[in-house]
PDB file of C-alpha atoms in Angstrom:
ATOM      1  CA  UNK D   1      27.285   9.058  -3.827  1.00 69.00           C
ATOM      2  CA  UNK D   2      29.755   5.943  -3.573  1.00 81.00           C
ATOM      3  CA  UNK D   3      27.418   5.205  -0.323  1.00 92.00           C
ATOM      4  CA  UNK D   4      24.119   5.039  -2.635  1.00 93.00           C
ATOM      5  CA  UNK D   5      25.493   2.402  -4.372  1.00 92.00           C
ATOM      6  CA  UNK D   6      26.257   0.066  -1.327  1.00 95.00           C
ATOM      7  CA  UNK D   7      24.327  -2.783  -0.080  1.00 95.00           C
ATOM      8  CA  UNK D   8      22.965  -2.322   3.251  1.00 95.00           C
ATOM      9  CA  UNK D   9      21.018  -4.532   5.874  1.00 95.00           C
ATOM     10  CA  UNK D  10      17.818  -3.590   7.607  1.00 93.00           C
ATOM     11  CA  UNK D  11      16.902  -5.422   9.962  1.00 95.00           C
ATOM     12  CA  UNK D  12      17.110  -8.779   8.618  1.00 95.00           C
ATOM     13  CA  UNK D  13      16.392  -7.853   5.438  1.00 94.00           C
ATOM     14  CA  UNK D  14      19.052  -6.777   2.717  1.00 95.00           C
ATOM     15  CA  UNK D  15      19.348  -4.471   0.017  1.00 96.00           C
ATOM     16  CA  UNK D  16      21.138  -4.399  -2.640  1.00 96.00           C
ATOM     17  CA  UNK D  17      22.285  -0.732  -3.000  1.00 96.00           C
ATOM     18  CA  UNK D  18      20.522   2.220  -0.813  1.00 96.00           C
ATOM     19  CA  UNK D  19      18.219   3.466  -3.261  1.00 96.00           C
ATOM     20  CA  UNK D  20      14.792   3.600  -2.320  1.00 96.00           C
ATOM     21  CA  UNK D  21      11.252   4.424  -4.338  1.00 96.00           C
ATOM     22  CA  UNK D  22       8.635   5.844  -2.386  1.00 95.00           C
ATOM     23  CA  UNK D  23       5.367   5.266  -3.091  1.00 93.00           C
ATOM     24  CA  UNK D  24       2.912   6.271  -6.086  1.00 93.00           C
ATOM     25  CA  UNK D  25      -0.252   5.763  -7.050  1.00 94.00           C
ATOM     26  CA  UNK D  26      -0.250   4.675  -9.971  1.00 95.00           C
ATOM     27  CA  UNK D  27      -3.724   3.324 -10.926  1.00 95.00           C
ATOM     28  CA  UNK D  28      -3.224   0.103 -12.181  1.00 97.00           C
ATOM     29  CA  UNK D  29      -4.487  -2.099 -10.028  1.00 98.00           C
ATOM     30  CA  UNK D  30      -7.897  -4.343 -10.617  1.00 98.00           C
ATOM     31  CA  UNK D  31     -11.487  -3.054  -9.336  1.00 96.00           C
ATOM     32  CA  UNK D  32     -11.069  -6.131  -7.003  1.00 97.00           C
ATOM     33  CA  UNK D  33      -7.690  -5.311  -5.859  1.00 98.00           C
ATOM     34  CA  UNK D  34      -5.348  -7.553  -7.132  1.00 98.00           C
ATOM     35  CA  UNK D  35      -2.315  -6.942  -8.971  1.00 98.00           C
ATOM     36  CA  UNK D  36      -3.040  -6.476 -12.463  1.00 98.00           C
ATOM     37  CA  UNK D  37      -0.076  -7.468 -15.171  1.00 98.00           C
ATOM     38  CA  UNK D  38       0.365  -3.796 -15.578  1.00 98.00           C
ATOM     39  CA  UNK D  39       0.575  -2.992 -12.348  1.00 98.00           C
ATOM     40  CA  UNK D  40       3.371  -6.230 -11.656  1.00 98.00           C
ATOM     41  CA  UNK D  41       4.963  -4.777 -14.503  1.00 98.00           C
ATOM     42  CA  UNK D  42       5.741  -1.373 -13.554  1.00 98.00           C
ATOM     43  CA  UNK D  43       7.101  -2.473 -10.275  1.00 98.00           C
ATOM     44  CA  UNK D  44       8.973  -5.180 -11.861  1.00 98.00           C
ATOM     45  CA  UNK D  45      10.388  -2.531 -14.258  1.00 97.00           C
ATOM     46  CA  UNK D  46      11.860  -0.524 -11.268  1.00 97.00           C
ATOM     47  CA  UNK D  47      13.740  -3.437  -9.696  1.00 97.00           C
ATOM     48  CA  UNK D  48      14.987  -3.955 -13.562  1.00 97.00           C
ATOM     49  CA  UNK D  49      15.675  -0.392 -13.300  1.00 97.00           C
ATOM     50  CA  UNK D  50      18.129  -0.632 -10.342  1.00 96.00           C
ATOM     51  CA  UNK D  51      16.039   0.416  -6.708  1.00 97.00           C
ATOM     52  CA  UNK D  52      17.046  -2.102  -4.017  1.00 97.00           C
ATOM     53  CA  UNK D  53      13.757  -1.246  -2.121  1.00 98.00           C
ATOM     54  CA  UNK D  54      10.454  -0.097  -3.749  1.00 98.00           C
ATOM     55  CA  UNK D  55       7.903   0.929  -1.243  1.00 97.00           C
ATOM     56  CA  UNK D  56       3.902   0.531  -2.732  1.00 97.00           C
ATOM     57  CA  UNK D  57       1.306   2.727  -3.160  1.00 95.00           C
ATOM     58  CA  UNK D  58      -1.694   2.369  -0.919  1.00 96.00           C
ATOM     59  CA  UNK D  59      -2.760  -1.168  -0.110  1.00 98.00           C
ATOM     60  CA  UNK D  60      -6.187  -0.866   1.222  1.00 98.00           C
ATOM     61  CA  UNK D  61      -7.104  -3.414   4.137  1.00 98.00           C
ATOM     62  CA  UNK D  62     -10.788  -3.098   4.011  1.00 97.00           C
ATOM     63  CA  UNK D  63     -13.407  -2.343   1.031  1.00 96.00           C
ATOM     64  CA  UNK D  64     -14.105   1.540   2.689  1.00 96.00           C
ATOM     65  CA  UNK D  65     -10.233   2.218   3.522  1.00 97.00           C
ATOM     66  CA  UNK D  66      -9.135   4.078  -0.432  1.00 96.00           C
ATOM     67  CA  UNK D  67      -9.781   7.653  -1.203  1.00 95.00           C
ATOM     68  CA  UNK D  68      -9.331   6.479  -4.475  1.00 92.00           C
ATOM     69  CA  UNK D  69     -10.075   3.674  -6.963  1.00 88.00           C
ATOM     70  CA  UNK D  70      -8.576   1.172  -8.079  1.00 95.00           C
ATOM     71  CA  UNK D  71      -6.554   0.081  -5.255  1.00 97.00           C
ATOM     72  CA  UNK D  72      -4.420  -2.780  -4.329  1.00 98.00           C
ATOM     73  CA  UNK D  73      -5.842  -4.305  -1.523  1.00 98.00           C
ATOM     74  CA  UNK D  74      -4.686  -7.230   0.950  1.00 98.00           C
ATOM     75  CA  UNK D  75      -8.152  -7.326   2.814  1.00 98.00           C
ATOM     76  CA  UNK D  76      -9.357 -11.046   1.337  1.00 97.00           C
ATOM     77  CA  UNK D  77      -7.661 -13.946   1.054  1.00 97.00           C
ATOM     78  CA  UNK D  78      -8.583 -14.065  -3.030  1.00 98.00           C
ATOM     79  CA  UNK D  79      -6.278 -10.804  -3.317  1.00 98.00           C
ATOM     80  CA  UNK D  80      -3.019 -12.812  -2.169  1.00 98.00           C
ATOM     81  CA  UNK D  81      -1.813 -14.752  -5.037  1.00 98.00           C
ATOM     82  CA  UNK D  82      -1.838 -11.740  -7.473  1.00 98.00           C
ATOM     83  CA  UNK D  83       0.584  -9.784  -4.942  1.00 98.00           C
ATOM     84  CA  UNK D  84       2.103 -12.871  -4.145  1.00 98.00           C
ATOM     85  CA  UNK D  85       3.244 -13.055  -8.267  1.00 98.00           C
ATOM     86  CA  UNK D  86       4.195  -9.512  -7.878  1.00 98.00           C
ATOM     87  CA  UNK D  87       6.694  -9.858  -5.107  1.00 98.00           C
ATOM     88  CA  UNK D  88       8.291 -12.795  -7.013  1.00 98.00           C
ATOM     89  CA  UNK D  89       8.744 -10.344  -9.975  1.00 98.00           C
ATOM     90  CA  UNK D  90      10.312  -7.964  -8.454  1.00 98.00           C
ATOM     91  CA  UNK D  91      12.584 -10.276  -6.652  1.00 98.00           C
ATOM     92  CA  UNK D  92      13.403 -12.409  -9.580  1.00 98.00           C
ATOM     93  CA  UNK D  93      14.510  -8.448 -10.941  1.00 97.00           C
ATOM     94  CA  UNK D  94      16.965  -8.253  -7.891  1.00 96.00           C
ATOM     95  CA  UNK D  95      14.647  -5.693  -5.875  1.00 97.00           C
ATOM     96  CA  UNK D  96      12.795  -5.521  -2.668  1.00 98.00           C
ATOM     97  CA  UNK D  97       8.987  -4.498  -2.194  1.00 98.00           C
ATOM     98  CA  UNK D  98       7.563  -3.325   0.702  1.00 97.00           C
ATOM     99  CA  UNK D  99       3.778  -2.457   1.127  1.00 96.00           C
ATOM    100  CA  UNK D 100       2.146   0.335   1.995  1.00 96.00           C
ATOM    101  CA  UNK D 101      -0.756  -0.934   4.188  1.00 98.00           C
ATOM    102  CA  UNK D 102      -3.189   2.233   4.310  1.00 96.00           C
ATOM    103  CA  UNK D 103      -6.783   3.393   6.004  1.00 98.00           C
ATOM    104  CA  UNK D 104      -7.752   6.899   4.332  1.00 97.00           C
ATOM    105  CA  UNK D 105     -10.090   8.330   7.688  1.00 97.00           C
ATOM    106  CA  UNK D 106     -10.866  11.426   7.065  1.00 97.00           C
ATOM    107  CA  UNK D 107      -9.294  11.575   3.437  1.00 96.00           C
ATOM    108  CA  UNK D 108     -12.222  10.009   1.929  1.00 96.00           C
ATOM    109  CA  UNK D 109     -15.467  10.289   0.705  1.00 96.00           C
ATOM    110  CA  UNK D 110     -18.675   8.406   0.500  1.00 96.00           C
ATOM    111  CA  UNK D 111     -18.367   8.167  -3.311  1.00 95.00           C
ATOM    112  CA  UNK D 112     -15.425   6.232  -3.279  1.00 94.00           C
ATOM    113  CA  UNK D 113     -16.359   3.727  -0.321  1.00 94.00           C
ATOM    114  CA  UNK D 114     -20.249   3.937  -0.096  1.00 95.00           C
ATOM    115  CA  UNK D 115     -20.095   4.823   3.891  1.00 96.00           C
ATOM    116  CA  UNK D 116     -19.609   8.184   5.441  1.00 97.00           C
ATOM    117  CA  UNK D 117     -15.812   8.586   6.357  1.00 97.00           C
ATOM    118  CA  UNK D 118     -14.695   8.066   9.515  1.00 97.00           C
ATOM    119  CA  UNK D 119     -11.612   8.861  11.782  1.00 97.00           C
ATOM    120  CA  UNK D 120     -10.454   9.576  15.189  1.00 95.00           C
ATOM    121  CA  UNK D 121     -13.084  12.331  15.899  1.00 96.00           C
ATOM    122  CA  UNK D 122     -15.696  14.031  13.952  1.00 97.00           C
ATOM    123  CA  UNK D 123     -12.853  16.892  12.515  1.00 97.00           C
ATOM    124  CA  UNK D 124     -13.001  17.707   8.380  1.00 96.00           C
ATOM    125  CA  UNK D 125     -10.186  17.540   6.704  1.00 96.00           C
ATOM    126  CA  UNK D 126     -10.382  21.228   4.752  1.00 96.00           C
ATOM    127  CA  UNK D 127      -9.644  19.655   1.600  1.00 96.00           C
ATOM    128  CA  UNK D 128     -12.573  16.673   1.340  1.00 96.00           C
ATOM    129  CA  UNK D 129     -16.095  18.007   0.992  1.00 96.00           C
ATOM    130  CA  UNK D 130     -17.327  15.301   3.621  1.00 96.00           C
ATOM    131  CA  UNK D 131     -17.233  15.550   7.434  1.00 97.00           C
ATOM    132  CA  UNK D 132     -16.144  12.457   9.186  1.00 98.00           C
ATOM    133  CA  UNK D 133     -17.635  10.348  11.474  1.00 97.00           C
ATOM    134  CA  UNK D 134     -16.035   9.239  14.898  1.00 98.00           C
ATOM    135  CA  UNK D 135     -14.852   5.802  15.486  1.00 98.00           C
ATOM    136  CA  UNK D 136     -15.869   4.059  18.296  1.00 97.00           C
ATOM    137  CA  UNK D 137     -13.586   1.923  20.679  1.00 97.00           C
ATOM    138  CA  UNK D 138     -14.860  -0.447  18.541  1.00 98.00           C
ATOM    139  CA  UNK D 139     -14.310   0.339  15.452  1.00 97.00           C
ATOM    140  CA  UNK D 140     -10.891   1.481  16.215  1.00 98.00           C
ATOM    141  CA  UNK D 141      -9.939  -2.029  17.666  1.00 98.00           C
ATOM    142  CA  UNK D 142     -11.360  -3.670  14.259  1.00 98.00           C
ATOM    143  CA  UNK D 143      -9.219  -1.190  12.057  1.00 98.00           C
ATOM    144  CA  UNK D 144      -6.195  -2.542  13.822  1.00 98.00           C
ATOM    145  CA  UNK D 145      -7.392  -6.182  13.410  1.00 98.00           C
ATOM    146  CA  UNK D 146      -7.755  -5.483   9.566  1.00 98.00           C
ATOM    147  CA  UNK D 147      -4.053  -3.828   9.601  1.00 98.00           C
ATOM    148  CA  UNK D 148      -3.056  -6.894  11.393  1.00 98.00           C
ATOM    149  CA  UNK D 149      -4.809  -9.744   8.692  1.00 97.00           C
ATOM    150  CA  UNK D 150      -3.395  -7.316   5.841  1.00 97.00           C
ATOM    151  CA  UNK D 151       0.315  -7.768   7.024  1.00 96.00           C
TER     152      UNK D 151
END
């Protein structure tokens, strides 16, 4: 326990103690994907709260990436200054905030992003009602562009 407590270095960044949030949806984020002042908020809160490191929930990097809406999103440049206020926050609180930079594949459906899912080959997942679609070399290149621009 004494260890939780301890600062530690990662890399080149530092924390103040060793205890880490995971991630969890939460909701709050605008239809656009920016941070909303609830969704600041309740991050803010858990740096208040004590976590050195708080880890995101899903940030989307293109409009059909979420199996779920609303998401935060770092896929335009318009999204940047609301996240940008919401990493301030939380360091201002004496935390650290890491996204979660996601693409849902084959954990989709059409309802939430308007296109037919896709992923690395045409498999279902047994849990989504929709089968996927496979990417092409193509495709898969531009997904890892979009990770790229959303980091």
């Amino acid at each position: 326990m004494k260890k939780l407590l301890e600062p530690i270095k990662i890399n080149t960044m530092e924390l103040k103690n060793r205890m880490i949030v995971s991630a969890m949806v939460t909701g709050y984020a605008n239809p656009d994907g920016t941070a909303s002042e609830k969704y600041i908020a309740y991050h803010e809160a858990k740096a208040k709260g004590g976590w050195g490191l708080i880890i995101t929930e899903d940030y989307i990097i293109s409009p059909t990436a979420g199996a779920s809406a609303p998401l935060p999103a770092l896929y335009d440049d318009s999204q940047i200054a609301s996240h940008q206020r919401l990493t301030e926050r939380v360091h201002q609180a004496g935390g650290k905030i890491a996204a979660q930079l996601y693409h849902a594949g084959r954990e989709t459906v059409s309802a939430v992003t308007g296109v037919q899912p896709v992923a690395p080959s045409a498999i279902q997942d047994p849990t989504m009602p929709e089968q996927p679609r496979a990417l092409t070399i193509e495709e898969i290149l531009e997904i890892e562009e979009q990770f790229a621009a959303a980091a």
